[in-house]
PDB file of C-alpha atoms and ligand atoms in Angstrom:
ATOM      1  CA  MET A   1      -0.145   0.037   0.101  1.00  0.00           C
ATOM      2  CA  THR A   2       1.755   3.392  -0.952  1.00  0.00           C
ATOM      3  CA  LEU A   3       0.662   6.776   0.658  1.00  0.00           C
ATOM      4  CA  ILE A   4       0.453   9.684  -1.217  1.00  0.00           C
ATOM      5  CA  ALA A   5       0.752  12.924   0.193  1.00  0.00           C
ATOM      6  CA  VAL A   6      -1.191  15.291  -1.645  1.00  0.00           C
ATOM      7  CA  SER A   7       1.070  18.384  -1.442  1.00  0.00           C
ATOM      8  CA  LYS A   8      -1.032  20.521  -3.422  1.00  0.00           C
ATOM      9  CA  THR A   9      -1.144  24.419  -2.498  1.00  0.00           C
ATOM     10  CA  LYS A  10       1.608  23.622   0.155  1.00  0.00           C
ATOM     11  CA  PRO A  11       4.965  24.975   0.528  1.00  0.00           C
ATOM     12  CA  VAL A  12       8.019  23.173  -0.522  1.00  0.00           C
ATOM     13  CA  SER A  13       9.451  23.586   3.417  1.00  0.00           C
ATOM     14  CA  MET A  14       6.505  21.476   4.328  1.00  0.00           C
ATOM     15  CA  ILE A  15       7.448  18.856   1.761  1.00  0.00           C
ATOM     16  CA  GLY A  16      10.831  18.696   3.078  1.00  0.00           C
ATOM     17  CA  GLU A  17       9.170  18.239   6.498  1.00  0.00           C
ATOM     18  CA  ALA A  18       7.127  15.649   5.599  1.00  0.00           C
ATOM     19  CA  MET A  19      10.354  13.847   3.802  1.00  0.00           C
ATOM     20  CA  GLY A  20      11.659  13.822   7.110  1.00  0.00           C
ATOM     21  CA  GLU A  21       8.884  11.574   8.360  1.00  0.00           C
ATOM     22  CA  GLY A  22       9.874   9.129   5.378  1.00  0.00           C
ATOM     23  CA  ILE A  23       7.380  10.053   2.704  1.00  0.00           C
ATOM     24  CA  LEU A  24       8.811  10.065  -0.812  1.00  0.00           C
ATOM     25  CA  ASP A  25       5.687   9.811  -2.534  1.00  0.00           C
ATOM     26  CA  PHE A  26       3.714  12.991  -3.112  1.00  0.00           C
ATOM     27  CA  GLY A  27       0.682  13.834  -4.987  1.00  0.00           C
ATOM     28  CA  GLU A  28      -0.080  17.421  -7.187  1.00  0.00           C
ATOM     29  CA  ASN A  29      -2.960  18.333  -9.314  1.00  0.00           C
ATOM     30  CA  LYS A  30      -1.353  21.299 -11.229  1.00  0.00           C
ATOM     31  CA  PRO A  31       1.040  20.485 -13.826  1.00  0.00           C
ATOM     32  CA  GLN A  32       2.911  23.905 -13.144  1.00  0.00           C
ATOM     33  CA  GLU A  33       2.965  23.352  -9.497  1.00  0.00           C
ATOM     34  CA  LEU A  34       4.585  19.966  -9.978  1.00  0.00           C
ATOM     35  CA  ARG A  35       7.288  21.088 -12.257  1.00  0.00           C
ATOM     36  CA  ASP A  36       8.108  23.740  -9.872  1.00  0.00           C
ATOM     37  CA  LYS A  37       8.422  21.776  -7.010  1.00  0.00           C
ATOM     38  CA  TYR A  38      10.275  19.000  -8.839  1.00  0.00           C
ATOM     39  CA  GLU A  39      12.866  21.320  -9.653  1.00  0.00           C
ATOM     40  CA  VAL A  40      13.576  22.828  -6.341  1.00  0.00           C
ATOM     41  CA  LEU A  41      13.226  19.447  -4.194  1.00  0.00           C
ATOM     42  CA  PRO A  42      15.137  16.551  -4.034  1.00  0.00           C
ATOM     43  CA  LYS A  43      14.951  14.104  -7.145  1.00  0.00           C
ATOM     44  CA  ASP A  44      14.526  10.889  -5.089  1.00  0.00           C
ATOM     45  CA  ILE A  45      10.915  12.127  -4.393  1.00  0.00           C
ATOM     46  CA  ARG A  46       8.208  10.115  -6.351  1.00  0.00           C
ATOM     47  CA  TRP A  47       5.489  13.035  -7.989  1.00  0.00           C
ATOM     48  CA  HIS A  48       2.035  11.709  -8.834  1.00  0.00           C
ATOM     49  CA  MET A  49      -0.218  13.826 -11.034  1.00  0.00           C
ATOM     50  CA  ILE A  50      -3.518  13.219  -9.746  1.00  0.00           C
ATOM     51  CA  GLY A  51      -5.710  16.267 -10.876  1.00  0.00           C
ATOM     52  CA  ASN A  52      -7.406  17.089 -14.420  1.00  0.00           C
ATOM     53  CA  LEU A  53      -4.723  17.413 -16.927  1.00  0.00           C
ATOM     54  CA  GLN A  54      -5.156  19.462 -20.023  1.00  0.00           C
ATOM     55  CA  ARG A  55      -3.289  18.517 -22.955  1.00  0.00           C
ATOM     56  CA  ASN A  56      -1.216  21.627 -23.373  1.00  0.00           C
ATOM     57  CA  LYS A  57       0.265  20.805 -20.005  1.00  0.00           C
ATOM     58  CA  VAL A  58       0.994  16.948 -20.509  1.00  0.00           C
ATOM     59  CA  LYS A  59       4.920  18.478 -21.402  1.00  0.00           C
ATOM     60  CA  TYR A  60       5.477  19.369 -17.845  1.00  0.00           C
ATOM     61  CA  VAL A  61       4.663  16.039 -16.543  1.00  0.00           C
ATOM     62  CA  VAL A  62       5.816  13.657 -18.628  1.00  0.00           C
ATOM     63  CA  GLY A  63       9.662  12.871 -17.411  1.00  0.00           C
ATOM     64  CA  ARG A  64       8.569  14.358 -13.996  1.00  0.00           C
ATOM     65  CA  ALA A  65       5.959  12.347 -12.346  1.00  0.00           C
ATOM     66  CA  VAL A  66       6.028   8.841 -11.651  1.00  0.00           C
ATOM     67  CA  MET A  67       2.431   8.058 -12.613  1.00  0.00           C
ATOM     68  CA  ILE A  68      -0.453  10.106 -14.180  1.00  0.00           C
ATOM     69  CA  HIS A  69      -3.619   9.365 -12.340  1.00  0.00           C
ATOM     70  CA  SER A  70      -6.155  10.939 -14.085  1.00  0.00           C
ATOM     71  CA  VAL A  71      -6.089   9.679 -17.735  1.00  0.00           C
ATOM     72  CA  GLY A  72      -9.991  10.054 -18.586  1.00  0.00           C
ATOM     73  CA  SER A  73      -9.953  10.577 -21.844  1.00  0.00           C
ATOM     74  CA  LEU A  74      -8.661   9.174 -25.404  1.00  0.00           C
ATOM     75  CA  GLU A  75      -7.372  12.461 -26.390  1.00  0.00           C
ATOM     76  CA  LEU A  76      -5.434  13.082 -23.149  1.00  0.00           C
ATOM     77  CA  ALA A  77      -4.045   9.547 -23.795  1.00  0.00           C
ATOM     78  CA  GLU A  78      -2.777  10.582 -27.440  1.00  0.00           C
ATOM     79  CA  THR A  79      -0.870  13.273 -25.983  1.00  0.00           C
ATOM     80  CA  ILE A  80       0.705  11.602 -23.355  1.00  0.00           C
ATOM     81  CA  GLU A  81       1.892   9.247 -25.956  1.00  0.00           C
ATOM     82  CA  LYS A  82       3.450  11.495 -28.222  1.00  0.00           C
ATOM     83  CA  GLU A  83       5.143  13.660 -25.303  1.00  0.00           C
ATOM     84  CA  ALA A  84       6.439  10.015 -24.215  1.00  0.00           C
ATOM     85  CA  ALA A  85       7.709   9.138 -27.442  1.00  0.00           C
ATOM     86  CA  LYS A  86       9.242  12.158 -27.739  1.00  0.00           C
ATOM     87  CA  LYS A  87      11.108  11.893 -24.716  1.00  0.00           C
ATOM     88  CA  GLY A  88      11.811   8.241 -25.231  1.00  0.00           C
ATOM     89  CA  LEU A  89      10.389   7.117 -22.093  1.00  0.00           C
ATOM     90  CA  ARG A  90       7.066   5.140 -21.087  1.00  0.00           C
ATOM     91  CA  MET A  91       4.851   7.016 -18.865  1.00  0.00           C
ATOM     92  CA  PRO A  92       2.876   4.637 -16.161  1.00  0.00           C
ATOM     93  CA  CYS A  93      -1.100   5.688 -15.774  1.00  0.00           C
ATOM     94  CA  LEU A  94      -3.946   4.923 -14.366  1.00  0.00           C
ATOM     95  CA  VAL A  95      -7.250   4.895 -15.909  1.00  0.00           C
ATOM     96  CA  GLU A  96      -9.690   7.203 -14.045  1.00  0.00           C
ATOM     97  CA  VAL A  97     -13.074   6.108 -13.790  1.00  0.00           C
ATOM     98  CA  ASN A  98     -16.443   8.143 -12.491  1.00  0.00           C
ATOM     99  CA  ILE A  99     -17.498   5.235 -10.145  1.00  0.00           C
ATOM    100  CA  ALA A 100     -20.430   6.719  -8.897  1.00  0.00           C
ATOM    101  CA  GLY A 101     -21.593   8.291 -12.259  1.00  0.00           C
ATOM    102  CA  GLU A 102     -21.307  12.156 -11.156  1.00  0.00           C
ATOM    103  CA  GLU A 103     -22.151  14.587 -13.617  1.00  0.00           C
ATOM    104  CA  THR A 104     -19.567  17.076 -12.189  1.00  0.00           C
ATOM    105  CA  LYS A 105     -16.828  14.577 -12.249  1.00  0.00           C
ATOM    106  CA  SER A 106     -14.482  13.567 -15.304  1.00  0.00           C
ATOM    107  CA  GLY A 107     -13.227   9.814 -15.774  1.00  0.00           C
ATOM    108  CA  ILE A 108     -14.596   7.095 -17.752  1.00  0.00           C
ATOM    109  CA  ALA A 109     -17.863   5.158 -17.283  1.00  0.00           C
ATOM    110  CA  PRO A 110     -17.480   2.075 -15.259  1.00  0.00           C
ATOM    111  CA  GLU A 111     -19.296  -0.092 -18.172  1.00  0.00           C
ATOM    112  CA  GLU A 112     -16.776   1.765 -20.902  1.00  0.00           C
ATOM    113  CA  THR A 113     -13.467   1.384 -19.249  1.00  0.00           C
ATOM    114  CA  GLU A 114     -12.614  -2.250 -20.289  1.00  0.00           C
ATOM    115  CA  GLU A 115     -13.156  -0.940 -23.885  1.00  0.00           C
ATOM    116  CA  PHE A 116     -11.129   1.973 -23.306  1.00  0.00           C
ATOM    117  CA  MET A 117      -8.547   0.085 -21.805  1.00  0.00           C
ATOM    118  CA  ARG A 118      -8.221  -1.888 -25.146  1.00  0.00           C
ATOM    119  CA  LYS A 119      -7.493   1.017 -27.153  1.00  0.00           C
ATOM    120  CA  LEU A 120      -4.892   2.181 -25.013  1.00  0.00           C
ATOM    121  CA  ALA A 121      -3.202  -1.050 -25.242  1.00  0.00           C
ATOM    122  CA  GLY A 122      -2.012  -0.148 -28.518  1.00  0.00           C
ATOM    123  CA  PHE A 123       0.045   2.618 -27.077  1.00  0.00           C
ATOM    124  CA  GLU A 124       3.828   1.617 -27.070  1.00  0.00           C
ATOM    125  CA  HIS A 125       4.688   4.690 -24.616  1.00  0.00           C
ATOM    126  CA  LEU A 126       2.107   4.566 -22.271  1.00  0.00           C
ATOM    127  CA  SER A 127       1.848   1.777 -19.322  1.00  0.00           C
ATOM    128  CA  VAL A 128      -1.518   1.068 -17.684  1.00  0.00           C
ATOM    129  CA  LYS A 129      -0.959   0.101 -14.526  1.00  0.00           C
ATOM    130  CA  GLY A 130      -4.819   0.293 -12.927  1.00  0.00           C
ATOM    131  CA  LEU A 131      -7.853   2.318 -12.175  1.00  0.00           C
ATOM    132  CA  MET A 132      -8.036   5.442 -10.126  1.00  0.00           C
ATOM    133  CA  THR A 133     -11.456   7.246  -8.550  1.00  0.00           C
ATOM    134  CA  ILE A 134     -12.398  10.173  -6.848  1.00  0.00           C
ATOM    135  CA  ALA A 135     -15.240   8.963  -4.998  1.00  0.00           C
ATOM    136  CA  PRO A 136     -18.230  11.357  -4.002  1.00  0.00           C
ATOM    137  CA  TYR A 137     -17.817  13.784  -0.983  1.00  0.00           C
ATOM    138  CA  VAL A 138     -19.606  12.113   1.968  1.00  0.00           C
ATOM    139  CA  ASP A 139     -20.210  12.986   5.574  1.00  0.00           C
ATOM    140  CA  ASP A 140     -20.067   9.102   6.178  1.00  0.00           C
ATOM    141  CA  PRO A 141     -17.383   7.400   4.716  1.00  0.00           C
ATOM    142  CA  GLU A 142     -19.053   3.810   4.844  1.00  0.00           C
ATOM    143  CA  MET A 143     -21.108   5.593   2.110  1.00  0.00           C
ATOM    144  CA  ASN A 144     -18.509   5.089  -0.308  1.00  0.00           C
ATOM    145  CA  ARG A 145     -18.072   1.472   0.354  1.00  0.00           C
ATOM    146  CA  VAL A 146     -19.996   0.441  -2.323  1.00  0.00           C
ATOM    147  CA  HIS A 147     -17.976   2.690  -4.469  1.00  0.00           C
ATOM    148  CA  PHE A 148     -14.601   1.147  -3.682  1.00  0.00           C
ATOM    149  CA  ARG A 149     -16.056  -2.490  -4.136  1.00  0.00           C
ATOM    150  CA  SER A 150     -17.484  -1.639  -7.182  1.00  0.00           C
ATOM    151  CA  MET A 151     -13.599  -0.266  -8.136  1.00  0.00           C
ATOM    152  CA  ARG A 152     -12.194  -3.741  -6.828  1.00  0.00           C
ATOM    153  CA  ASN A 153     -14.664  -5.816  -8.862  1.00  0.00           C
ATOM    154  CA  LEU A 154     -13.882  -3.813 -11.913  1.00  0.00           C
ATOM    155  CA  ALA A 155     -10.510  -4.070 -11.542  1.00  0.00           C
ATOM    156  CA  VAL A 156     -10.600  -7.668 -11.083  1.00  0.00           C
ATOM    157  CA  ASP A 157     -13.151  -8.345 -14.173  1.00  0.00           C
ATOM    158  CA  ILE A 158     -10.642  -6.197 -16.152  1.00  0.00           C
ATOM    159  CA  ALA A 159      -7.595  -8.195 -15.049  1.00  0.00           C
ATOM    160  CA  ARG A 160      -8.952 -11.362 -15.914  1.00  0.00           C
ATOM    161  CA  LYS A 161      -9.274 -10.452 -19.688  1.00  0.00           C
ATOM    162  CA  ASN A 162      -5.551 -10.520 -19.762  1.00  0.00           C
ATOM    163  CA  ILE A 163      -5.596  -7.745 -22.200  1.00  0.00           C
ATOM    164  CA  ASP A 164      -2.010  -7.089 -23.721  1.00  0.00           C
ATOM    165  CA  ASN A 165       0.351  -4.317 -22.344  1.00  0.00           C
ATOM    166  CA  ILE A 166      -2.525  -3.792 -19.738  1.00  0.00           C
ATOM    167  CA  MET A 167      -2.046  -4.615 -15.949  1.00  0.00           C
ATOM    168  CA  VAL A 168      -4.969  -3.859 -13.301  1.00  0.00           C
ATOM    169  CA  ASN A 169      -2.545  -4.106 -10.270  1.00  0.00           C
ATOM    170  CA  GLU A 170      -3.194  -0.405  -8.794  1.00  0.00           C
ATOM    171  CA  LEU A 171      -5.907   0.936  -7.279  1.00  0.00           C
ATOM    172  CA  SER A 172      -5.778   4.579  -6.273  1.00  0.00           C
ATOM    173  CA  MET A 173      -8.665   5.740  -4.110  1.00  0.00           C
ATOM    174  CA  GLY A 174      -9.460   6.996  -0.809  1.00  0.00           C
ATOM    175  CA  MET A 175      -8.823  10.477   0.551  1.00  0.00           C
ATOM    176  CA  THR A 176      -8.598  12.101   4.222  1.00  0.00           C
ATOM    177  CA  GLY A 177     -12.235  11.665   4.635  1.00  0.00           C
ATOM    178  CA  ASP A 178     -12.517   7.657   3.541  1.00  0.00           C
ATOM    179  CA  PHE A 179      -9.149   6.148   3.303  1.00  0.00           C
ATOM    180  CA  GLU A 180      -9.676   3.470   5.843  1.00  0.00           C
ATOM    181  CA  VAL A 181     -12.899   2.370   4.021  1.00  0.00           C
ATOM    182  CA  ALA A 182     -10.646   2.241   0.898  1.00  0.00           C
ATOM    183  CA  ILE A 183      -7.969   0.158   2.170  1.00  0.00           C
ATOM    184  CA  GLU A 184     -10.317  -2.186   3.355  1.00  0.00           C
ATOM    185  CA  GLU A 185     -11.734  -2.756   0.057  1.00  0.00           C
ATOM    186  CA  GLY A 186      -8.608  -3.049  -1.517  1.00  0.00           C
ATOM    187  CA  ALA A 187      -6.946   0.242  -2.364  1.00  0.00           C
ATOM    188  CA  THR A 188      -3.538  -0.020  -3.345  1.00  0.00           C
ATOM    189  CA  MET A 189      -2.796   3.785  -3.473  1.00  0.00           C
ATOM    190  CA  ILE A 190      -4.233   6.424  -1.080  1.00  0.00           C
ATOM    191  CA  ARG A 191      -4.167  10.006  -1.634  1.00  0.00           C
ATOM    192  CA  VAL A 192      -4.260  12.139   1.907  1.00  0.00           C
ATOM    193  CA  GLY A 193      -4.021  15.666   1.718  1.00  0.00           C
ATOM    194  CA  THR A 194      -5.757  17.462   4.667  1.00  0.00           C
ATOM    195  CA  GLY A 195      -5.220  14.581   6.900  1.00  0.00           C
ATOM    196  CA  ILE A 196      -1.142  15.092   6.440  1.00  0.00           C
ATOM    197  CA  PHE A 197      -0.657  18.864   5.815  1.00  0.00           C
ATOM    198  CA  GLY A 198      -3.791  20.288   7.320  1.00  0.00           C
ATOM    199  CA  GLU A 199      -6.723  22.584   5.569  1.00  0.00           C
ATOM    200  CA  ARG A 200      -5.881  23.980   2.406  1.00  0.00           C
ATOM    201  CA  ASP A 201      -5.785  27.837   1.889  1.00  0.00           C
ATOM    202  CA  TYR A 202      -6.866  28.673  -1.552  1.00  0.00           C
ATOM    203  CA  SER A 203      -6.731  32.660  -0.793  1.00  0.00           C
ATOM    204  CA  LEU A 204      -3.034  32.708  -1.099  1.00  0.00           C
TER     205      LEU A 204
HETATM  206  C1  LIG B   1      -7.079  17.213  -3.115  1.00  0.00           C
HETATM  207  C2  LIG B   1      -7.211  15.633  -3.790  1.00  0.00           C
HETATM  208  C3  LIG B   1      -6.779  14.835  -2.731  1.00  0.00           C
HETATM  209  C4  LIG B   1      -6.547  15.029  -1.250  1.00  0.00           C
HETATM  210  O1  LIG B   1      -7.704  15.339  -0.465  1.00  0.00           O
HETATM  211  P1  LIG B   1      -7.785  15.314   1.007  1.00  0.00           P
HETATM  212  O2  LIG B   1      -9.034  15.294   1.243  1.00  0.00           O
HETATM  213  O3  LIG B   1      -7.302  16.572   1.398  1.00  0.00           O
HETATM  214  O4  LIG B   1      -7.307  13.869   1.531  1.00  0.00           O
HETATM  215  C5  LIG B   1      -7.008  13.199  -3.355  1.00  0.00           C
HETATM  216  N1  LIG B   1      -6.971  13.400  -4.669  1.00  0.00           N
HETATM  217  C6  LIG B   1      -7.567  14.453  -5.644  1.00  0.00           C
HETATM  218  C7  LIG B   1      -7.418  13.648  -7.161  1.00  0.00           C
HETATM  219  C8  LIG B   1      -7.241  15.596  -5.045  1.00  0.00           C
HETATM  220  O5  LIG B   1      -7.389  16.623  -5.804  1.00  0.00           O
END
Protein backbone atom coordinates (compact mmCIF):
# COMPACT_ATOMS: atom_id res chain seq x y z
CA MET A 1 0.00 0.00 0.00
CA THR A 2 1.37 3.38 -1.01
CA LEU A 3 0.46 6.52 0.92
CA ILE A 4 0.58 9.52 -1.39
CA ALA A 5 0.86 12.79 0.51
CA VAL A 6 -1.16 15.30 -1.47
CA SER A 7 0.90 18.48 -1.24
CA LYS A 8 -1.08 20.75 -3.59
CA THR A 9 -1.01 24.41 -2.45
CA LYS A 10 1.53 23.52 0.25
CA PRO A 11 5.02 25.08 0.32
CA VAL A 12 8.18 23.10 -0.37
CA SER A 13 9.20 23.57 3.26
CA MET A 14 6.27 21.39 4.36
CA ILE A 15 7.16 18.77 1.78
CA GLY A 16 10.69 18.78 3.21
CA GLU A 17 9.26 18.14 6.68
CA ALA A 18 7.14 15.25 5.41
CA MET A 19 10.26 13.78 3.76
CA GLY A 20 11.88 13.92 7.18
CA GLU A 21 9.09 11.60 8.35
CA GLY A 22 9.98 9.16 5.58
CA ILE A 23 7.38 10.10 2.97
CA LEU A 24 8.64 10.06 -0.63
CA ASP A 25 5.38 9.89 -2.61
CA PHE A 26 3.69 13.23 -3.19
CA GLY A 27 0.61 14.15 -5.20
CA GLU A 28 -0.11 17.36 -7.09
CA ASN A 29 -3.09 18.36 -9.20
CA LYS A 30 -1.61 21.30 -11.11
CA PRO A 31 1.02 20.53 -13.78
CA GLN A 32 3.01 23.73 -13.31
CA GLU A 33 3.04 23.35 -9.54
CA LEU A 34 4.35 19.79 -9.94
CA ARG A 35 7.04 21.01 -12.34
CA ASP A 36 8.10 23.88 -10.08
CA LYS A 37 8.32 21.70 -6.97
CA TYR A 38 10.12 18.96 -8.93
CA GLU A 39 12.81 21.44 -9.95
CA VAL A 40 13.66 22.58 -6.41
CA LEU A 41 13.13 19.42 -4.35
CA PRO A 42 15.31 16.26 -4.11
CA LYS A 43 15.08 13.98 -7.13
CA ASP A 44 14.27 10.86 -5.09
CA ILE A 45 10.73 12.19 -4.57
CA ARG A 46 8.08 10.27 -6.51
CA TRP A 47 5.59 12.75 -7.92
CA HIS A 48 2.06 11.65 -8.75
CA MET A 49 -0.13 13.71 -11.08
CA ILE A 50 -3.60 13.25 -9.60
CA GLY A 51 -5.63 16.10 -11.04
CA ASN A 52 -7.39 17.06 -14.20
CA LEU A 53 -4.72 17.35 -16.89
CA GLN A 54 -5.09 19.58 -19.92
CA ARG A 55 -3.41 18.40 -23.07
CA ASN A 56 -1.22 21.48 -23.48
CA LYS A 57 0.22 20.87 -20.00
CA VAL A 58 1.17 17.23 -20.46
CA LYS A 59 4.71 18.33 -21.29
CA TYR A 60 5.26 19.56 -17.72
CA VAL A 61 4.40 16.19 -16.25
CA VAL A 62 5.87 13.53 -18.58
CA GLY A 63 9.44 12.92 -17.46
CA ARG A 64 8.79 14.35 -13.98
CA ALA A 65 5.86 12.38 -12.54
CA VAL A 66 6.23 8.66 -11.83
CA MET A 67 2.53 8.20 -12.56
CA ILE A 68 -0.41 10.03 -14.07
CA HIS A 69 -3.53 8.94 -12.16
CA SER A 70 -6.08 10.88 -14.18
CA VAL A 71 -6.26 9.51 -17.72
CA GLY A 72 -9.91 9.96 -18.59
CA SER A 73 -10.01 10.55 -22.32
CA LEU A 74 -8.49 9.15 -25.47
CA GLU A 75 -7.29 12.60 -26.51
CA LEU A 76 -5.32 12.96 -23.28
CA ALA A 77 -3.87 9.47 -23.67
CA GLU A 78 -2.77 10.32 -27.23
CA THR A 79 -1.03 13.47 -26.05
CA ILE A 80 0.77 11.59 -23.26
CA GLU A 81 1.79 8.91 -25.79
CA LYS A 82 3.30 11.52 -28.11
CA GLU A 83 5.12 13.40 -25.35
CA ALA A 84 6.51 10.18 -23.86
CA ALA A 85 7.66 9.03 -27.31
CA LYS A 86 9.40 12.37 -27.84
CA LYS A 87 11.19 12.01 -24.50
CA GLY A 88 11.99 8.35 -25.12
CA LEU A 89 10.17 6.92 -22.12
CA ARG A 90 7.11 4.93 -21.10
CA MET A 91 4.69 6.82 -18.89
CA PRO A 92 2.95 4.82 -16.15
CA CYS A 93 -0.74 5.76 -16.06
CA LEU A 94 -4.00 4.94 -14.33
CA VAL A 95 -7.42 5.16 -15.94
CA GLU A 96 -9.75 7.47 -14.05
CA VAL A 97 -13.18 5.95 -13.52
CA ASN A 98 -16.29 7.95 -12.63
CA ILE A 99 -17.53 5.17 -10.40
CA ALA A 100 -20.61 6.91 -9.01
CA GLY A 101 -21.65 8.39 -12.34
CA GLU A 102 -21.44 11.93 -11.01
CA GLU A 103 -22.19 14.54 -13.64
CA THR A 104 -19.64 17.00 -12.32
CA LYS A 105 -16.78 14.50 -12.39
CA SER A 106 -14.51 13.48 -15.20
CA GLY A 107 -13.51 9.89 -15.79
CA ILE A 108 -14.64 6.93 -17.81
CA ALA A 109 -17.97 5.27 -17.07
CA PRO A 110 -17.43 1.87 -15.41
CA GLU A 111 -19.17 -0.01 -18.23
CA GLU A 112 -16.88 1.66 -20.80
CA THR A 113 -13.63 1.15 -18.92
CA GLU A 114 -12.63 -2.18 -20.46
CA GLU A 115 -13.16 -0.93 -23.99
CA PHE A 116 -11.21 2.22 -23.18
CA MET A 117 -8.31 0.18 -21.82
CA ARG A 118 -8.30 -1.99 -24.93
CA LYS A 119 -7.71 1.17 -26.95
CA LEU A 120 -4.82 2.19 -24.70
CA ALA A 121 -3.22 -1.23 -25.18
CA GLY A 122 -1.93 -0.07 -28.56
CA PHE A 123 -0.01 2.87 -27.09
CA GLU A 124 3.65 1.89 -26.87
CA HIS A 125 4.77 4.75 -24.64
CA LEU A 126 1.97 4.45 -22.16
CA SER A 127 2.13 1.85 -19.44
CA VAL A 128 -1.32 1.27 -17.95
CA LYS A 129 -1.03 0.08 -14.34
CA GLY A 130 -4.58 0.17 -13.04
CA LEU A 131 -7.53 2.34 -12.07
CA MET A 132 -8.16 5.49 -10.07
CA THR A 133 -11.31 7.10 -8.76
CA ILE A 134 -12.34 10.18 -6.85
CA ALA A 135 -15.27 8.97 -4.77
CA PRO A 136 -18.19 11.27 -3.96
CA TYR A 137 -17.83 13.77 -1.17
CA VAL A 138 -19.73 12.26 1.76
CA ASP A 139 -20.07 12.90 5.49
CA ASP A 140 -20.06 9.20 6.34
CA PRO A 141 -17.17 7.29 4.71
CA GLU A 142 -19.23 4.09 4.86
CA MET A 143 -21.34 5.55 2.07
CA ASN A 144 -18.38 5.16 -0.29
CA ARG A 145 -17.77 1.51 0.53
CA VAL A 146 -20.10 0.41 -2.27
CA HIS A 147 -18.13 2.52 -4.78
CA PHE A 148 -14.74 1.27 -3.62
CA ARG A 149 -16.06 -2.28 -3.84
CA SER A 150 -17.30 -1.65 -7.38
CA MET A 151 -13.85 -0.33 -8.32
CA ARG A 152 -12.20 -3.44 -6.97
CA ASN A 153 -14.66 -5.70 -8.81
CA LEU A 154 -14.12 -3.74 -12.02
CA ALA A 155 -10.35 -4.09 -11.66
CA VAL A 156 -10.62 -7.83 -11.05
CA ASP A 157 -12.97 -8.29 -14.02
CA ILE A 158 -10.66 -6.42 -16.39
CA ALA A 159 -7.53 -8.13 -15.06
CA ARG A 160 -9.12 -11.50 -15.89
CA LYS A 161 -9.33 -10.49 -19.56
CA ASN A 162 -5.52 -10.50 -19.76
CA ILE A 163 -5.37 -7.61 -22.19
CA ASP A 164 -1.94 -7.33 -23.81
CA ASN A 165 0.17 -4.45 -22.45
CA ILE A 166 -2.45 -3.60 -19.78
CA MET A 167 -1.94 -4.19 -16.07
CA VAL A 168 -4.60 -3.71 -13.41
CA ASN A 169 -2.47 -4.03 -10.30
CA GLU A 170 -2.98 -0.57 -8.86
CA LEU A 171 -6.16 0.85 -7.37
CA SER A 172 -5.78 4.51 -6.41
CA MET A 173 -8.72 5.43 -4.20
CA GLY A 174 -9.47 6.94 -0.80
CA MET A 175 -8.70 10.39 0.57
CA THR A 176 -8.55 11.96 4.06
CA GLY A 177 -12.24 11.35 4.75
CA ASP A 178 -12.52 7.77 3.60
CA PHE A 179 -9.11 6.13 3.18
CA GLU A 180 -9.69 3.49 5.88
CA VAL A 181 -12.73 2.17 4.02
CA ALA A 182 -10.82 2.35 0.72
CA ILE A 183 -8.00 0.24 2.17
CA GLU A 184 -10.48 -2.33 3.48
CA GLU A 185 -11.91 -2.56 -0.03
CA GLY A 186 -8.56 -3.08 -1.72
CA ALA A 187 -6.91 0.29 -2.39
CA THR A 188 -3.21 -0.04 -3.24
CA MET A 189 -2.66 3.72 -3.24
CA ILE A 190 -4.42 6.28 -1.05
CA ARG A 191 -4.18 10.03 -1.61
CA VAL A 192 -4.20 11.99 1.63
CA GLY A 193 -3.83 15.77 1.74
CA THR A 194 -5.67 17.45 4.62
CA GLY A 195 -4.98 14.53 6.95
CA ILE A 196 -1.22 15.08 6.59
CA PHE A 197 -0.77 18.78 5.87
CA GLY A 198 -3.93 20.32 7.37
CA GLU A 199 -6.57 22.41 5.65
CA ARG A 200 -5.66 24.04 2.34
CA ASP A 201 -5.82 27.81 1.98
CA TYR A 202 -6.82 28.71 -1.57
CA SER A 203 -6.83 32.45 -0.86
CA LEU A 204 -3.03 32.69 -0.97
C1 LIG B 1 -6.89 17.14 -3.21
C2 LIG B 1 -7.00 15.74 -3.65
C3 LIG B 1 -6.85 14.66 -2.75
C4 LIG B 1 -6.62 14.84 -1.27
O1 LIG B 1 -7.76 15.31 -0.62
P1 LIG B 1 -7.86 15.38 0.97
O2 LIG B 1 -9.30 15.35 1.25
O3 LIG B 1 -7.21 16.67 1.39
O4 LIG B 1 -7.14 14.21 1.54
C5 LIG B 1 -6.93 13.38 -3.26
N1 LIG B 1 -7.14 13.14 -4.57
C6 LIG B 1 -7.30 14.14 -5.46
C7 LIG B 1 -7.51 13.81 -6.90
C8 LIG B 1 -7.23 15.46 -5.03
O5 LIG B 1 -7.39 16.45 -5.93
